Coordinates of N, CA and C in Angstrom, one line a residue:
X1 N -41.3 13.0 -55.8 CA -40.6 12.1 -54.9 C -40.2 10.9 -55.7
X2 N -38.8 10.4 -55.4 CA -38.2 9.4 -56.4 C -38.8 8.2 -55.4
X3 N -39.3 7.1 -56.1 CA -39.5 5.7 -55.7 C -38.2 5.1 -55.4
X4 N -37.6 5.0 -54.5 CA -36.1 4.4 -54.7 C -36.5 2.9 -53.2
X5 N -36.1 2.3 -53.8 CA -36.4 0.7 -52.7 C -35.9 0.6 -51.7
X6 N -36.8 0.3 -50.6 CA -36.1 -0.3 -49.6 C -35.1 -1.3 -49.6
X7 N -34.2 -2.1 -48.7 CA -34.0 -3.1 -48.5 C -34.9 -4.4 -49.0
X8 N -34.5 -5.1 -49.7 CA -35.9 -6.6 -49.8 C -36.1 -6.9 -48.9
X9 N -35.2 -6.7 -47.4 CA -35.7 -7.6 -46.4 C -37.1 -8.1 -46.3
X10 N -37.7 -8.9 -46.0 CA -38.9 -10.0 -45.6 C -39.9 -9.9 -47.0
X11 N -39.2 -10.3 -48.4 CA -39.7 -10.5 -49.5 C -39.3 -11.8 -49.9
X12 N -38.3 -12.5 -49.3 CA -38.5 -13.9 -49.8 C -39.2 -14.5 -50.0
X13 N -40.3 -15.1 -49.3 CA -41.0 -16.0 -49.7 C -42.3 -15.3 -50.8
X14 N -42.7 -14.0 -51.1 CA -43.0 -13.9 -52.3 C -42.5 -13.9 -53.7
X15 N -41.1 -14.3 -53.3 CA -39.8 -14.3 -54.8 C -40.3 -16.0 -55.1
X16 N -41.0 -16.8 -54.8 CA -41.1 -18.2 -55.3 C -42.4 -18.2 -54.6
X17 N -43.3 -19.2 -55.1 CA -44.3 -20.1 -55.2 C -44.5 -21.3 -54.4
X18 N -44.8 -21.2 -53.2 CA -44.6 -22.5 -52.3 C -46.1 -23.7 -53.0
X19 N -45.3 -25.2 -52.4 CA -45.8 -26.2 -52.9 C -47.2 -26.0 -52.7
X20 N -47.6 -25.5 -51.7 CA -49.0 -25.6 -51.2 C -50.0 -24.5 -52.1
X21 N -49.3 -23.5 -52.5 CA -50.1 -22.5 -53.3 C -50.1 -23.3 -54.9
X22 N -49.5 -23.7 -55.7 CA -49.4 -24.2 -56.3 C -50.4 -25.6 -56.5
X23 N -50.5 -25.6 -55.7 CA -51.8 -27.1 -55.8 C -52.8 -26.9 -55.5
X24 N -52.9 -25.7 -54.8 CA -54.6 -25.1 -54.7 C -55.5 -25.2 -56.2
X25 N -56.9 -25.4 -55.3 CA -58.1 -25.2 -56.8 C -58.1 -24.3 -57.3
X26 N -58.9 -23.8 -58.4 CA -59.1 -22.9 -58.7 C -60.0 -22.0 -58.0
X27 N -60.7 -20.9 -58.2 CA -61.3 -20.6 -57.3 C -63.0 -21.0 -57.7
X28 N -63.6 -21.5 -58.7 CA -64.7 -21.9 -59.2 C -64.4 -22.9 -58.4
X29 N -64.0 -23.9 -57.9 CA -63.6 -25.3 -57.6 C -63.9 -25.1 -55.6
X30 N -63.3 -23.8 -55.5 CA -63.8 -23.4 -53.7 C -65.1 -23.0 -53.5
X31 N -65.9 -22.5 -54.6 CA -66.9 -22.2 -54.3 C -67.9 -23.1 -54.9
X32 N -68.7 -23.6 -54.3 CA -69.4 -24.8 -54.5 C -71.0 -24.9 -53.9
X33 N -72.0 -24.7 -54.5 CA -73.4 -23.6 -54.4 C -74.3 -25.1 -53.8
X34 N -73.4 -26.7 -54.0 CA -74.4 -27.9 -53.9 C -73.8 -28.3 -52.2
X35 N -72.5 -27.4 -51.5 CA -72.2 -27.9 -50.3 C -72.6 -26.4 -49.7
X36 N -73.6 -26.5 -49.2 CA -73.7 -25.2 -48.0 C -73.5 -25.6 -46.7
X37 N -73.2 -26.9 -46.5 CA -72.4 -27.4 -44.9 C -71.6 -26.6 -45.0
X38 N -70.3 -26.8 -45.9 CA -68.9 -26.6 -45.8 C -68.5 -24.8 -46.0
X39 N -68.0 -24.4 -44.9 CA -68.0 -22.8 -45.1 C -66.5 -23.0 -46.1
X40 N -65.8 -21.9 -46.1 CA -64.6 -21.7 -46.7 C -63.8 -20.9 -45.4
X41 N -62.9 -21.3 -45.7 CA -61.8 -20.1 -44.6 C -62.3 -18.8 -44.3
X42 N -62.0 -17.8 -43.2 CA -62.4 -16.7 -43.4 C -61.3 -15.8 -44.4
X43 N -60.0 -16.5 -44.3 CA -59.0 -15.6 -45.5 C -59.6 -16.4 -46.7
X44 N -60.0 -17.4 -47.2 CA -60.4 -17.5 -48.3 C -61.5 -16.7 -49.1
X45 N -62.8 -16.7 -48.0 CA -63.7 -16.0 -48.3 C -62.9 -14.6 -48.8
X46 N -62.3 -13.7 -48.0 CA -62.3 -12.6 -47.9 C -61.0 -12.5 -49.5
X47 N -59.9 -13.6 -50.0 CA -59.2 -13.4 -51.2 C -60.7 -13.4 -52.3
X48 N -61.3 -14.1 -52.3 CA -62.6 -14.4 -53.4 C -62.9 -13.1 -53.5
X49 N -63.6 -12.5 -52.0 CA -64.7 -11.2 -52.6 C -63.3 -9.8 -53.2
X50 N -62.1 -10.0 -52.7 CA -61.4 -9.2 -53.6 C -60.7 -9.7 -54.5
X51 N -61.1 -10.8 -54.6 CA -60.6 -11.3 -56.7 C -62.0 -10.5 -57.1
X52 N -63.2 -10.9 -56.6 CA -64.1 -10.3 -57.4 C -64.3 -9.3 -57.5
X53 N -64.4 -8.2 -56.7 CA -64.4 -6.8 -56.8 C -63.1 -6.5 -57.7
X54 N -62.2 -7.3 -57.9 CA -61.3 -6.3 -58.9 C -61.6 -6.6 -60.3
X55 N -62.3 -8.0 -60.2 CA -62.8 -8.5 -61.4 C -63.9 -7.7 -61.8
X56 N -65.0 -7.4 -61.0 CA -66.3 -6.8 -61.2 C -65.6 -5.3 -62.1
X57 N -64.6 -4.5 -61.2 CA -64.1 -3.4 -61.8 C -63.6 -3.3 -63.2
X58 N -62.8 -4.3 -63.5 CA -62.3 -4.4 -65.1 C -63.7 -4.7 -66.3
X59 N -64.8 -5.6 -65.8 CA -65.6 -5.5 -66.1 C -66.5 -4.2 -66.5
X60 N -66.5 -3.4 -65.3 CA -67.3 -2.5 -65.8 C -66.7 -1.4 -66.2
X61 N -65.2 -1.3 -66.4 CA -64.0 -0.7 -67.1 C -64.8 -0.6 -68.6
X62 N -64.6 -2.1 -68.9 CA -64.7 -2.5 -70.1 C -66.2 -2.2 -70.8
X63 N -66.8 -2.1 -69.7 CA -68.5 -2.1 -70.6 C -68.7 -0.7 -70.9
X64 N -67.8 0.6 -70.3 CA -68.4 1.6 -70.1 C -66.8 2.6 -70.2
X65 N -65.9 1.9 -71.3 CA -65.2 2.3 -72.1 C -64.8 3.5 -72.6
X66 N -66.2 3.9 -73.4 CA -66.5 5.6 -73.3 C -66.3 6.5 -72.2
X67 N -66.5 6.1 -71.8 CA -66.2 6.9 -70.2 C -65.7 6.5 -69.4
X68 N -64.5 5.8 -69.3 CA -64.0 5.4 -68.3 C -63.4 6.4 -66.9
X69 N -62.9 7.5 -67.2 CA -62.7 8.0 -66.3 C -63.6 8.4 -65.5
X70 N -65.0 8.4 -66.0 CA -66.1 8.7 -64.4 C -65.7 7.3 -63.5
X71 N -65.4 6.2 -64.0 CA -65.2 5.1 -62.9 C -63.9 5.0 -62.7
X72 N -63.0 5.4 -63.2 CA -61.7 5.4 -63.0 C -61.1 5.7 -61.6
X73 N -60.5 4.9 -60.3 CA -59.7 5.2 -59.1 C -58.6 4.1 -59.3
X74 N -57.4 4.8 -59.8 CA -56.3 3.6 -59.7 C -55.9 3.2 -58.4
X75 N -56.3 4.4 -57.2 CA -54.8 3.8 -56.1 C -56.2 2.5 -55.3
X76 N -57.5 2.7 -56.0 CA -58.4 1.5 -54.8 C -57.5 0.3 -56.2
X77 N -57.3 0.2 -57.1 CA -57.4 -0.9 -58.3 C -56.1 -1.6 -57.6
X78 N -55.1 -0.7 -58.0 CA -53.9 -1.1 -57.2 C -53.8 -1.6 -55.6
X79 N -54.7 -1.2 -54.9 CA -54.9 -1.6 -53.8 C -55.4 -3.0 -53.2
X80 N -56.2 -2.8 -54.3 CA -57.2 -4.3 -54.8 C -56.4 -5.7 -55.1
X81 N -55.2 -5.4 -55.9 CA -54.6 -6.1 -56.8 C -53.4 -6.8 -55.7
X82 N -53.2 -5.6 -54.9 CA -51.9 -5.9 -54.0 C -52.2 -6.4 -53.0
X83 N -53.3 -6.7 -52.5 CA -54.2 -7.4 -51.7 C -53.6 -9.1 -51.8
X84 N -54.6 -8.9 -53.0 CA -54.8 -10.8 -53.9 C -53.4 -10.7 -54.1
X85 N -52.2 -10.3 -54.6 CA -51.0 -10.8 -54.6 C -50.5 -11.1 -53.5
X86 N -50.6 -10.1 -52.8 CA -50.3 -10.2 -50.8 C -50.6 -11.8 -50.2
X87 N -51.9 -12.1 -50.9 CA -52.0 -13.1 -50.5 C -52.0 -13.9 -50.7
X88 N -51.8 -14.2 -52.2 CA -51.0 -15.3 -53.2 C -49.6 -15.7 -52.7
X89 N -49.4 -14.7 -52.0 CA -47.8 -14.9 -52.0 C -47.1 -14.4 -53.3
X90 N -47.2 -13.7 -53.9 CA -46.6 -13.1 -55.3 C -46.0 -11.8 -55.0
X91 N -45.2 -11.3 -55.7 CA -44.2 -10.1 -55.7 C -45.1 -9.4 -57.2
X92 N -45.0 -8.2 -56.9 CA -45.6 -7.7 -57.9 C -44.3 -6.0 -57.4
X93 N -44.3 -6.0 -59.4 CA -43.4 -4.6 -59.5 C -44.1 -3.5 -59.5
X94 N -43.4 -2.3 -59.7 CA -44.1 -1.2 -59.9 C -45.1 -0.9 -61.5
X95 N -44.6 -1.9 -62.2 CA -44.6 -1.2 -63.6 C -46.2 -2.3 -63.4
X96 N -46.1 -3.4 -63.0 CA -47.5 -4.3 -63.0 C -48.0 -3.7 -62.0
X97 N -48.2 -3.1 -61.1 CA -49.2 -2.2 -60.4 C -49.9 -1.0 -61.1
X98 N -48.9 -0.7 -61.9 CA -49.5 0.4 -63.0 C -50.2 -0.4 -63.9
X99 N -50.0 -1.4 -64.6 CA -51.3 -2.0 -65.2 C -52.0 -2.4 -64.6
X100 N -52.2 -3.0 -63.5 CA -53.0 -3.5 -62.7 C -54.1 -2.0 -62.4
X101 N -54.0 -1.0 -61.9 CA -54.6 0.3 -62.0 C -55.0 1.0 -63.5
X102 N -54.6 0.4 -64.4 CA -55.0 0.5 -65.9 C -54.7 2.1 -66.0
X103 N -53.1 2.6 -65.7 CA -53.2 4.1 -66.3 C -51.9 3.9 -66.7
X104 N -51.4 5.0 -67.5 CA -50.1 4.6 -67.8 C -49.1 4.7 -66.8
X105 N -47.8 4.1 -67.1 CA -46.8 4.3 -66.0 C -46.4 5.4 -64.8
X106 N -46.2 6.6 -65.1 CA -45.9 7.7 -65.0 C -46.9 8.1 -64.0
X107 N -48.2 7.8 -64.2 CA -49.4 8.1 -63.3 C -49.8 7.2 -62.4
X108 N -49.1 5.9 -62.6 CA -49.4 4.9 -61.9 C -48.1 5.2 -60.6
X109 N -46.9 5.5 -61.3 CA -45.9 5.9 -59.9 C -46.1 7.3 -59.1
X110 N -46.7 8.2 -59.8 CA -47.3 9.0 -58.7 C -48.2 8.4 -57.7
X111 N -48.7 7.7 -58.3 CA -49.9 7.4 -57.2 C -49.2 6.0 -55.7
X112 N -48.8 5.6 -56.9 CA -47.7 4.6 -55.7 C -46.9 5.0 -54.7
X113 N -46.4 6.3 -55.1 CA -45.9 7.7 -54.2 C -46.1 8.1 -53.5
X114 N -47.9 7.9 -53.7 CA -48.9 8.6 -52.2 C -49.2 7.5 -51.6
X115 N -49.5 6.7 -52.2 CA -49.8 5.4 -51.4 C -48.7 4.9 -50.2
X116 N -47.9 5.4 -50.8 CA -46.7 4.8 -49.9 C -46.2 6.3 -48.4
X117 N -46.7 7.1 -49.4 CA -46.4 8.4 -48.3 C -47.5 8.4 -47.1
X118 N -48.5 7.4 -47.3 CA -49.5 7.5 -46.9 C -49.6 6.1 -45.8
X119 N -48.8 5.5 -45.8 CA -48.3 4.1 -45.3 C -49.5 3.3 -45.6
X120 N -49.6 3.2 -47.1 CA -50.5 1.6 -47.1 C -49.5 0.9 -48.2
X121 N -48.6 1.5 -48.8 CA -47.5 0.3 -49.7 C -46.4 0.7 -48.9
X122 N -45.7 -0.7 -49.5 CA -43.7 -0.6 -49.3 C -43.3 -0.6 -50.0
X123 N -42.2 -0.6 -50.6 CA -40.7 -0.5 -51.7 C -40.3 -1.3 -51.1
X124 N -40.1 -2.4 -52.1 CA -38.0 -2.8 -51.7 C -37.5 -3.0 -53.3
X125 N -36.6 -3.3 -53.4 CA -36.0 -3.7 -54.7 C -35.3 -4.9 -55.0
X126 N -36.1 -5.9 -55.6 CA -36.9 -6.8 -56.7 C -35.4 -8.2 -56.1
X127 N -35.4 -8.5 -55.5 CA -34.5 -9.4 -54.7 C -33.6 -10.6 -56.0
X128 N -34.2 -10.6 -57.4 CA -34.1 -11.2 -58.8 C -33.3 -10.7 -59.3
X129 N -33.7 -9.6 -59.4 CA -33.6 -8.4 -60.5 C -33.6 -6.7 -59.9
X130 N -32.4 -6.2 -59.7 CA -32.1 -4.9 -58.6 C -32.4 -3.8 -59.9
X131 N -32.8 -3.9 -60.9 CA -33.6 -2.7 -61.7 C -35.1 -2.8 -61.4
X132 N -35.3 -3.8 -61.0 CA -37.0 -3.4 -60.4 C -37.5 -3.2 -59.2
X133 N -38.8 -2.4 -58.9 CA -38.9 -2.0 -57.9 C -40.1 -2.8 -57.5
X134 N -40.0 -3.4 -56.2 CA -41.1 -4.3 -55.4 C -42.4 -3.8 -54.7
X135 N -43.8 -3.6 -55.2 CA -44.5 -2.6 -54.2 C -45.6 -3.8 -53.6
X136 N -45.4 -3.8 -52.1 CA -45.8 -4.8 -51.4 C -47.4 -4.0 -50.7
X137 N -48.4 -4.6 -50.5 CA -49.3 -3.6 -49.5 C -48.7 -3.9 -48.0
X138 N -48.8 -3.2 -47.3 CA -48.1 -2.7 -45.9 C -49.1 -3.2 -45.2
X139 N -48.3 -3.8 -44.1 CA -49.5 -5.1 -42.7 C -50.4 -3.7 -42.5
X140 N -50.3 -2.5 -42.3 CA -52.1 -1.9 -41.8 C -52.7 -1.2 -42.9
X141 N -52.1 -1.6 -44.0 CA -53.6 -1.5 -45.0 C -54.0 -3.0 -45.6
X142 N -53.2 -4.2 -44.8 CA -53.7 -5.3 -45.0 C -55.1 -5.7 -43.9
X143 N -54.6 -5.2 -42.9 CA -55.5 -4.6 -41.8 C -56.9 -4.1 -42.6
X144 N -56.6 -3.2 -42.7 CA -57.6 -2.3 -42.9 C -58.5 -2.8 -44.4
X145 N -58.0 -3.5 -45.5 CA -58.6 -4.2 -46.2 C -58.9 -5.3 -45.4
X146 N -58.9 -6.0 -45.3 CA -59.4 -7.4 -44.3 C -60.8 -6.9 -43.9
X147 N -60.6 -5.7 -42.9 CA -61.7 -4.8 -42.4 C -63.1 -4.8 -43.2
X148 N -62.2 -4.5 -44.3 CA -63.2 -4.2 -45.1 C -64.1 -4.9 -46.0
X149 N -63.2 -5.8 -46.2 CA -63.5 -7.0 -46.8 C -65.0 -8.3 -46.3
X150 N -64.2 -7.7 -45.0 CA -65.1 -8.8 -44.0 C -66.6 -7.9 -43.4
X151 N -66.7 -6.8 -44.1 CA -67.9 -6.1 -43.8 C -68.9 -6.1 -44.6
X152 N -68.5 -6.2 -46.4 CA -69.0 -6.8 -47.3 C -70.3 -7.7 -47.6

């Protein structure tokens, strides 16, 4: 199946950086071990524990190198990734979803192929730049991560 894009419709506001994301802390700076009054959002909590789990994953990518493929699942990595962009507010292409999944290109668009046949991604094309392809996660696998996130 050819990846070919939707329309960009409703990708504007991840083509730029709004003032308010831009000024946010870092995320060491939200979490803060000396205020246990102060909760954090429930979408903040829930971007952290999936910054971490994708962090935790590259990590143990990396420790266990030799073998990567026993731990290897690109379409959760990519799923992971498109999450935290989703919620950044960030546009991410097809070719950085394939790094983001750490496999090469070619295996990374197959998989974006099922993912999308499967309705948890979208296509559109790159609203910048019409040679690239835009892969957004889709509101019910935003759903459905949240879900999951928040069960954690």
């Amino acid at each position: 199946m050819s990846l070919q894009p939707k329309e960009a419709k409703g990708f504007g506001p991840y083509a730029r950086t709004s003032a308010r994301m831009a000024k946010k802390p870092p995320i060491a700076a939200l979490v803060d071990d000396d205020e246990e009054d102060d909760e954090l959002p429930a979408d903040d909590e829930l971007l952290i524990r999936a910054k971490s789990l994708y962090s935790a994953r590259r990590r143990r990518a990396k420790a266990f190198a030799a073998h990567a493929i026993v731990f290897h699942e690109p379409p959760w990595d990519m799923l992971l990734d498109l999450y935290i962009a989703r919620r950044e507010r960030r546009m991410v292409s097809a070719t950085s979803a394939c790094i983001a999944a750490d496999v090469p290109t070619t295996s990374g668009l197959r998989w974006i192929s099922t993912l999308r046949q499967r309705g948890l991604v979208d296509l559109s094309a790159d609203p910048t730049d019409g040679r690239r392809t835009i892969v957004r996660m889709s509101d019910a696998a935003m759903e459905t991560m949240e879900g999951y996130l928040e069960s954690i």
